[in-house]
mmCIF file of C-alpha atoms and ligand atoms in Angstrom:
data_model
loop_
_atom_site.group_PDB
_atom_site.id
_atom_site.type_symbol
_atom_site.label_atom_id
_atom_site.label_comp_id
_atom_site.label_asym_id
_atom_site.label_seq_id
_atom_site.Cartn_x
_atom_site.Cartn_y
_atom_site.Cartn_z
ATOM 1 C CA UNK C 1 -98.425 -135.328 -38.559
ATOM 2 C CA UNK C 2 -94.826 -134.053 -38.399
ATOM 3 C CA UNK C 3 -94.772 -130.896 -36.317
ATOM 4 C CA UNK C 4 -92.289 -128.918 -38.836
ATOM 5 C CA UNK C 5 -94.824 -130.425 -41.402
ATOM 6 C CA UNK C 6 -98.030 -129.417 -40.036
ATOM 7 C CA UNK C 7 -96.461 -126.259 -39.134
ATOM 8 C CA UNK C 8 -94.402 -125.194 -42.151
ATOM 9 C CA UNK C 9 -97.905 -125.737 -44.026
ATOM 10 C CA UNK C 10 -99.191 -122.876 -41.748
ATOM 11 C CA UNK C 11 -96.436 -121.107 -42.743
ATOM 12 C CA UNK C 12 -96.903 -120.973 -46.171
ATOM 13 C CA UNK C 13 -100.664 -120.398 -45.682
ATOM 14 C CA UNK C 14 -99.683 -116.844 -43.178
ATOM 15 C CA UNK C 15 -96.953 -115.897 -46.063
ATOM 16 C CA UNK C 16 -99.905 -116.170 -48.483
ATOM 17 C CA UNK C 17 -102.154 -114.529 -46.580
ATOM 18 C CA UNK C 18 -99.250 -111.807 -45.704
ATOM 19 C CA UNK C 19 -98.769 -111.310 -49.820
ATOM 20 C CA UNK C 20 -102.313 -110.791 -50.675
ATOM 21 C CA UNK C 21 -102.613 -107.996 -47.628
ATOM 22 C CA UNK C 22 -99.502 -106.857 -49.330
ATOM 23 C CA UNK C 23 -101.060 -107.215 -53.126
ATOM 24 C CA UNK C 24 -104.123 -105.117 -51.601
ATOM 25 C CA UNK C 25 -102.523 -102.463 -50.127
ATOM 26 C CA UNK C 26 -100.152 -102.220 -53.523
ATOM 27 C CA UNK C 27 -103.149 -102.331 -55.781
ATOM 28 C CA UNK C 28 -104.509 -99.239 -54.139
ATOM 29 C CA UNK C 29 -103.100 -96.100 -55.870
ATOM 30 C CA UNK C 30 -104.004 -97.968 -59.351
ATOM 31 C CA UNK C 31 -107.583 -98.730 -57.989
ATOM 32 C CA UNK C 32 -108.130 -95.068 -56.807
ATOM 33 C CA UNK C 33 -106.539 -94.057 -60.227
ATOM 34 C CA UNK C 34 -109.410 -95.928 -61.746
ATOM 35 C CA UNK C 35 -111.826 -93.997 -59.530
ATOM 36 C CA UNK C 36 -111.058 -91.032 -60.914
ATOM 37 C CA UNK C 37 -110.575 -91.817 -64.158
ATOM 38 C CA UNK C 38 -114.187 -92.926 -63.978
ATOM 39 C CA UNK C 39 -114.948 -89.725 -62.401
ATOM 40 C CA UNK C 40 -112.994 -87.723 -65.199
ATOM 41 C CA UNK C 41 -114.706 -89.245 -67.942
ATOM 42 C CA UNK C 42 -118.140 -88.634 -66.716
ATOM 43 C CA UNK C 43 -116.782 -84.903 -66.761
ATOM 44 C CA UNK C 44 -115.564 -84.432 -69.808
ATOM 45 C CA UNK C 45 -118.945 -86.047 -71.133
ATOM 46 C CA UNK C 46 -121.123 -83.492 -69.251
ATOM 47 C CA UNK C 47 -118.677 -81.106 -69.609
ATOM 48 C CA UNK C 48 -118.424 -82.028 -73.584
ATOM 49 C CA UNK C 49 -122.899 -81.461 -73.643
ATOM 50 C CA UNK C 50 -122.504 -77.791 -72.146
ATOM 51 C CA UNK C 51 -119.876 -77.058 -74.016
ATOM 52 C CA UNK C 52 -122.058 -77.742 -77.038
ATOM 53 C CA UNK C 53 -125.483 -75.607 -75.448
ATOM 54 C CA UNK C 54 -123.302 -72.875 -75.272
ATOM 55 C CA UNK C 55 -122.091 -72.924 -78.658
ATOM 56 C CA UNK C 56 -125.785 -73.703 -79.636
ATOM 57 C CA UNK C 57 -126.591 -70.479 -77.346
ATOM 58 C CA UNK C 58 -123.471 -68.220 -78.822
ATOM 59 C CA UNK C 59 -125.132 -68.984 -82.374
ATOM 60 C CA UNK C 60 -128.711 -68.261 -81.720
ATOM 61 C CA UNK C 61 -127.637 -65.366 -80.439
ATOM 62 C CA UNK C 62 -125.622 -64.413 -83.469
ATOM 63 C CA UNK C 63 -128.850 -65.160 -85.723
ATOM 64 C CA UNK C 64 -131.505 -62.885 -83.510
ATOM 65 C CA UNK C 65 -128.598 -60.246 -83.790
ATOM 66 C CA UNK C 66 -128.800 -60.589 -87.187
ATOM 67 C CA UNK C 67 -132.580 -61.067 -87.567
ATOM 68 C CA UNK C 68 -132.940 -57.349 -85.743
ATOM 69 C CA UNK C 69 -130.807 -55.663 -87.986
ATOM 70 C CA UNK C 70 -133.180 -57.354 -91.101
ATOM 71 C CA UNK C 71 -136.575 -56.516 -89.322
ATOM 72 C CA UNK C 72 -134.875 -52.865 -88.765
ATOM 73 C CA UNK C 73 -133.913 -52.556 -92.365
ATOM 74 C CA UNK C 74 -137.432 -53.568 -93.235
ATOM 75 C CA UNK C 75 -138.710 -51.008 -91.432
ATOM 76 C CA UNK C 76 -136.454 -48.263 -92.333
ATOM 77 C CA UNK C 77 -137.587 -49.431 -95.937
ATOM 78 C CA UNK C 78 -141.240 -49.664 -95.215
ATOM 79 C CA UNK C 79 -141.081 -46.227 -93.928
ATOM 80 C CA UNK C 80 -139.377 -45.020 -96.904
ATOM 81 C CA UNK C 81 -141.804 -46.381 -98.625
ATOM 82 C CA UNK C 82 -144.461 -43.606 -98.058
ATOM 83 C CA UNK C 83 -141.997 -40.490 -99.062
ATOM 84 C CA UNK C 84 -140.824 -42.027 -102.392
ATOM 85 C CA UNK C 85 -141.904 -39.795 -105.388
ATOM 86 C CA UNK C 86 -141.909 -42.001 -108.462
ATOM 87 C CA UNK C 87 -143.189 -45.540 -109.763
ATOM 88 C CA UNK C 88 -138.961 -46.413 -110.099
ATOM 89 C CA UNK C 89 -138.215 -45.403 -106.415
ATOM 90 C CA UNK C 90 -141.380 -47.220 -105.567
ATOM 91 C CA UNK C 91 -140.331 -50.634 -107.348
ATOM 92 C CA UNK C 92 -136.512 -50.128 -105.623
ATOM 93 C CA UNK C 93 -137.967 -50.015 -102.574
ATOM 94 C CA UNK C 94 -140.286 -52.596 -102.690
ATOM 95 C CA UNK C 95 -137.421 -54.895 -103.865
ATOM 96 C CA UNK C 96 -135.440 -53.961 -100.665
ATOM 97 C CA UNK C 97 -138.609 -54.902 -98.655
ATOM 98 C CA UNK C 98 -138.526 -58.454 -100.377
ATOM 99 C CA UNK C 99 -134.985 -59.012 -99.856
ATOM 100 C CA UNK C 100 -135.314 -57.937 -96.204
ATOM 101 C CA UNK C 101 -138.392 -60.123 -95.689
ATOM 102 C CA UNK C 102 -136.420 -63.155 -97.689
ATOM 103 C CA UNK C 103 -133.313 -62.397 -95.429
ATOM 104 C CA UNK C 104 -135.893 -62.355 -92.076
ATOM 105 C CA UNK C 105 -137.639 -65.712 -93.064
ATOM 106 C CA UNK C 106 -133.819 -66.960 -93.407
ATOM 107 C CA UNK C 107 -132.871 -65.799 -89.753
ATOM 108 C CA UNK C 108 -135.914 -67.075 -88.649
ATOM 109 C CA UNK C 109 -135.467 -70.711 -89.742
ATOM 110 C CA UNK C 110 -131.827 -70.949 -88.675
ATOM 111 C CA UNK C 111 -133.156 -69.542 -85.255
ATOM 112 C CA UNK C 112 -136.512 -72.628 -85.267
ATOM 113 C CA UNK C 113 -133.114 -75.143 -86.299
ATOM 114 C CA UNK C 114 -130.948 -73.601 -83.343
ATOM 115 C CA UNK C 115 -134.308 -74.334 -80.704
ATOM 116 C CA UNK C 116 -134.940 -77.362 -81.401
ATOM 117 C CA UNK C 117 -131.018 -78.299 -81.484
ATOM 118 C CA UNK C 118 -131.164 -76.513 -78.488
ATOM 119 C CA UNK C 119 -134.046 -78.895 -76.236
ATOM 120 C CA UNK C 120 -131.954 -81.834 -77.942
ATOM 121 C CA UNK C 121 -129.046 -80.691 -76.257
ATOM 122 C CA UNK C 122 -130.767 -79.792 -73.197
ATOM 123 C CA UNK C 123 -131.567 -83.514 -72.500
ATOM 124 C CA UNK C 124 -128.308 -84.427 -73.492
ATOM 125 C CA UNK C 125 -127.004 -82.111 -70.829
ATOM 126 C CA UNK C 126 -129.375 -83.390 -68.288
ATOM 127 C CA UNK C 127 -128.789 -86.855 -68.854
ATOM 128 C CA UNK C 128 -125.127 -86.090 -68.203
ATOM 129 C CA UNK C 129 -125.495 -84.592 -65.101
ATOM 130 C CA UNK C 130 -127.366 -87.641 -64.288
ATOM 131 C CA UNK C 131 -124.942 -89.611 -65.395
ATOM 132 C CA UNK C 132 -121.962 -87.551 -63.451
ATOM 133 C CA UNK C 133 -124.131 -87.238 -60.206
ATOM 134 C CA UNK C 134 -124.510 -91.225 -59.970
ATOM 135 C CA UNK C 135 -120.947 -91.321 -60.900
ATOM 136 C CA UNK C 136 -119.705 -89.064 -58.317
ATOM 137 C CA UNK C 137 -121.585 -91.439 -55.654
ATOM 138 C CA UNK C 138 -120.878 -94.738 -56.795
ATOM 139 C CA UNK C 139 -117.005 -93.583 -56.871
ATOM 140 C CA UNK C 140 -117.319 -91.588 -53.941
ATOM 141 C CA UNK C 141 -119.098 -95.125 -52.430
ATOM 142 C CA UNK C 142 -116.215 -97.284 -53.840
ATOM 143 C CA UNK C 143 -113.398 -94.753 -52.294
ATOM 144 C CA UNK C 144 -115.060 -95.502 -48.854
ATOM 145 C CA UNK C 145 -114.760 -99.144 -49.143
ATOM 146 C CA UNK C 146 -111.329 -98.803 -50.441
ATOM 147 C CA UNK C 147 -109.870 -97.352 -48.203
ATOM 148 C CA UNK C 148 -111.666 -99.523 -45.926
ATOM 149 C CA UNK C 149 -110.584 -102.340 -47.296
ATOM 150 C CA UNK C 150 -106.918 -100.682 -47.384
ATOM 151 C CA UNK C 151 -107.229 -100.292 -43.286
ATOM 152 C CA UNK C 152 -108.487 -103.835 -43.441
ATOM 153 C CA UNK C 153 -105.491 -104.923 -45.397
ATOM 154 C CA UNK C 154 -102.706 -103.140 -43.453
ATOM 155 C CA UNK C 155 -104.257 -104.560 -40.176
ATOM 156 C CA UNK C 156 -104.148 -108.151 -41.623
ATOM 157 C CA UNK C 157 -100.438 -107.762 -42.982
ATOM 158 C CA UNK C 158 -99.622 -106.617 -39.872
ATOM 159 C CA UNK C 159 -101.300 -109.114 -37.604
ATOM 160 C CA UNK C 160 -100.940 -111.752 -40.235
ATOM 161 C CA UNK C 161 -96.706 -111.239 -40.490
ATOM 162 C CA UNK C 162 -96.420 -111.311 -36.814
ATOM 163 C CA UNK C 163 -98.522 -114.758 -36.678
ATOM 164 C CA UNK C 164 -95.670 -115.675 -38.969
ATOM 165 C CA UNK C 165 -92.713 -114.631 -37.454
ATOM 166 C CA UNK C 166 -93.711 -116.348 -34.087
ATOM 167 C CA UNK C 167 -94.217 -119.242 -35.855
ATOM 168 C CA UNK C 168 -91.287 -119.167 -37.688
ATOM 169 C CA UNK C 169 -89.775 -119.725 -34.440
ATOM 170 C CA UNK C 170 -91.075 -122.470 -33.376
ATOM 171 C CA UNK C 171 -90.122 -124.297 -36.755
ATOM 172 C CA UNK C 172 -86.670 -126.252 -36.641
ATOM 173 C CA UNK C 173 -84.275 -124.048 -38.529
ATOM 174 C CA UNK C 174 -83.272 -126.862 -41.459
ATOM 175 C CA UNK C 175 -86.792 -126.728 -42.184
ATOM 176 C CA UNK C 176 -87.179 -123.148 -42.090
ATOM 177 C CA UNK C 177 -83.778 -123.136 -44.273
ATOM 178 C CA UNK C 178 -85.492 -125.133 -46.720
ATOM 179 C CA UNK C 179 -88.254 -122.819 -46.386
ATOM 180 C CA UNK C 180 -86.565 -119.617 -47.342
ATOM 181 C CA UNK C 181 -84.348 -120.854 -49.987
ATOM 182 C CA UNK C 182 -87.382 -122.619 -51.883
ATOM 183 C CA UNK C 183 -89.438 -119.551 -51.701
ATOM 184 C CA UNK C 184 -85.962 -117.427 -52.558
ATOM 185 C CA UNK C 185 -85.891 -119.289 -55.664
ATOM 186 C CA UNK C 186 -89.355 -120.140 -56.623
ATOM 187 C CA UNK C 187 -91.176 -116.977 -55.638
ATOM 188 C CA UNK C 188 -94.945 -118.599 -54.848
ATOM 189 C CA UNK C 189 -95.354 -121.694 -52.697
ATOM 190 C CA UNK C 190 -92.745 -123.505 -50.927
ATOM 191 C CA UNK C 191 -94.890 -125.710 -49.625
ATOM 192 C CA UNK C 192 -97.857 -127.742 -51.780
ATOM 193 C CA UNK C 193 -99.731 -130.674 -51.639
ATOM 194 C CA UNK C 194 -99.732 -133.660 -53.635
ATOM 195 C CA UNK C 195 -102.348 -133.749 -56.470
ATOM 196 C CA UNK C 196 -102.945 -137.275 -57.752
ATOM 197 C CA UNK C 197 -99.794 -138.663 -57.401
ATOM 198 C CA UNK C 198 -98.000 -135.438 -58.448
ATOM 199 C CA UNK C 199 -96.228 -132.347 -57.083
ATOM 200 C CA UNK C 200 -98.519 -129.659 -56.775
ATOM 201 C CA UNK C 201 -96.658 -127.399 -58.024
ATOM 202 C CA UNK C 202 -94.392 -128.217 -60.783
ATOM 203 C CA UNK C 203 -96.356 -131.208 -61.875
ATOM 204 C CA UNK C 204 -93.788 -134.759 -61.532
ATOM 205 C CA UNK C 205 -94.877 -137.831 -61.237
ATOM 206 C CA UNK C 206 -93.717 -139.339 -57.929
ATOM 207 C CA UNK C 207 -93.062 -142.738 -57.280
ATOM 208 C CA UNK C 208 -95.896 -144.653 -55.840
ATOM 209 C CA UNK C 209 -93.900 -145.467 -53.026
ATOM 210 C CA UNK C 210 -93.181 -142.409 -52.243
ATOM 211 C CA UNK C 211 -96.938 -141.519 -52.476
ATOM 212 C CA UNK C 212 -97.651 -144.226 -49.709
ATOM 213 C CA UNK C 213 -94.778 -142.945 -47.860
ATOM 214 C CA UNK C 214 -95.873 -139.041 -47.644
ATOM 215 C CA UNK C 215 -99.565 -140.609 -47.300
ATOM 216 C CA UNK C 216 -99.136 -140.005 -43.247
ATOM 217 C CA UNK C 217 -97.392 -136.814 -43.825
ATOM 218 C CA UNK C 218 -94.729 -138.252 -41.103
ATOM 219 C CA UNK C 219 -91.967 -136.309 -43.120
ATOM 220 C CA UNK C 220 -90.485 -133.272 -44.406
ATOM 221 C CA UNK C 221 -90.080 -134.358 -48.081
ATOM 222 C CA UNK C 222 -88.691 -132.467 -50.782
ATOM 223 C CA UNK C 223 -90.015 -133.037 -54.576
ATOM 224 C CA UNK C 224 -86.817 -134.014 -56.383
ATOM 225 C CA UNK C 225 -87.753 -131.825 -59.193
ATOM 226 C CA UNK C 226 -88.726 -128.829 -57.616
ATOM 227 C CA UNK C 227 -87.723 -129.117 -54.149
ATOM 228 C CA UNK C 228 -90.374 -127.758 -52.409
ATOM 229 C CA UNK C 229 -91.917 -129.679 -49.203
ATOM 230 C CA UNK C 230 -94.414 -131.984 -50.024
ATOM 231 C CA UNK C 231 -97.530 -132.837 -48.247
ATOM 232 C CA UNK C 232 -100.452 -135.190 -48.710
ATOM 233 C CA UNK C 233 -103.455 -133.163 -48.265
ATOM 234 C CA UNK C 234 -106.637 -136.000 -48.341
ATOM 235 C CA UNK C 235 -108.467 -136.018 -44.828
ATOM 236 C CA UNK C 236 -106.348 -133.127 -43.662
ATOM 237 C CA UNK C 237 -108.202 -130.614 -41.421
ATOM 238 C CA UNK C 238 -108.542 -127.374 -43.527
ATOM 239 C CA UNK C 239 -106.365 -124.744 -41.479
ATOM 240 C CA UNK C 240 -108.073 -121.751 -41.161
ATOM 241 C CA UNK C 241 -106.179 -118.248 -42.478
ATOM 242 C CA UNK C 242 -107.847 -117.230 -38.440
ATOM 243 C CA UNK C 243 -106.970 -120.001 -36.664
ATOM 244 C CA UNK C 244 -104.560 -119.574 -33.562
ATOM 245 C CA UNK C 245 -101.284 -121.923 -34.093
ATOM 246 C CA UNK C 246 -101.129 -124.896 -32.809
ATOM 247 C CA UNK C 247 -98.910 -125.122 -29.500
ATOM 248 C CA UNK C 248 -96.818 -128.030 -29.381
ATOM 249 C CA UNK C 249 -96.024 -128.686 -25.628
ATOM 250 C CA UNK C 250 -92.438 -130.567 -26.704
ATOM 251 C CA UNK C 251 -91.394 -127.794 -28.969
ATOM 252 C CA UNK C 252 -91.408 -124.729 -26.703
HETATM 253 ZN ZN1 ZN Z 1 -92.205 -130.226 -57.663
#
């Protein structure tokens, strides 16, 4: 294989490599936004449940308040009871009594509704806590492999971009040229491999001959369409992202 070939292919592979590090590290702030958004929502639910026990709790309060002052008055009244003098007081009093006990049975019915709405809510509640707690560790267990896949990241750009750059030297600078100005204009991939008799990239049909000619990837060929470097990839050796370059004795 061409040298510049073999080695602008590496090239491209490192700059990949480089952008997804980069892409990583980018995505990070959004991804930890997502955490806690997670973590927020699983508050507001729990925080929604207790909200409604303690409006459940404010009311049943309200109704025993109310049920003391009825079982008070019916006592008042059943005390009165014994000192009234005539069959009318008697028959007055014995209606307040009824109201009293019709107003207690009342209180007492809203209070048996507020209960059980109360153990209802009381395993909503719980469930949210559940539901927070395993939150809170499987974002608290994400955040830790964030940011160590952040550390991871920043280590690879690093390492990664300085693989690059030495290479980059080694690369004849026409090549190189091409390179930049490809990438410049094109954004991903300067450098692809034919695909069944096509550019890789942008799809053309190339002339058989020229096919047969790349075939032994002896040169640095430009697709006429889209003018990045061309390479015929059957029977290559994959090139790992890990792999040390290559050192060509002639070219140092
Ligand atoms: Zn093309």
């Amino acid at each position: 294989m061409h040298p510049d070939l073999e080695r602008i292919i590496r090239y491209q592979q490192l700059e990949d490599a480089v952008e997804q590090a980069r892409r990583t590290i980018a995505d990070e702030p959004l991804r930890q936004h997502d955490l806690e958004a997670r973590l927020a929502a699983a508050q507001t639910a729990l925080d929604t449940e207790r909200g409604r026990l303690a409006a459940n709790q404010a009311a049943r309060r309200e109704i025993e308040k109310a049920l003391s002052m009825q079982q008070a008055r019916l006592s008042k009244f059943k005390g009165q009871l014994m000192e009234v003098k005539t069959n009318r007081e008697y028959q007055a009093m014995q209606k307040e009594i009824e109201v009293a006990q019709h107003e207690i049975q009342k209180e007492e019915d809203l209070l048996l509704e507020r209960m059980l709405e109360f153990d209802e809510i009381s395993t909503h509640v719980r469930s949210a806590e559940q539901a927070f707690a395993s939150e809170q560790a499987a974002v608290a267990a994400e955040r830790a492999a964030l940011g160590a896949s952040l550390v991871q990241a920043e280590a690879a750009a690093a390492r990664l971009a300085t693989e690059r750059d030495a290479l980059a030297a080694q690369i004849s600078p026409p090549v190189l040229a091409i390179f930049d100005k490809v990438l410049k204009y094109r954004k991903v991939s300067a450098v692809v491999p034919i695909r069944e008799g096509r550019c890789g990239a942008c799809q053309v049909r190339l002339r058989p001959q020229t096919v047969n000619e790349l075939r032994r990837n002896e040169i640095v060929f430009q697709c006429e369409s889209c003018q990045r470097i061309l390479y015929y990839e059957a029977g290559m050796a994959p090139v790992a992202a890990e792999r040390p370059i290559a050192q060509d004795p002639h070219h140092d």
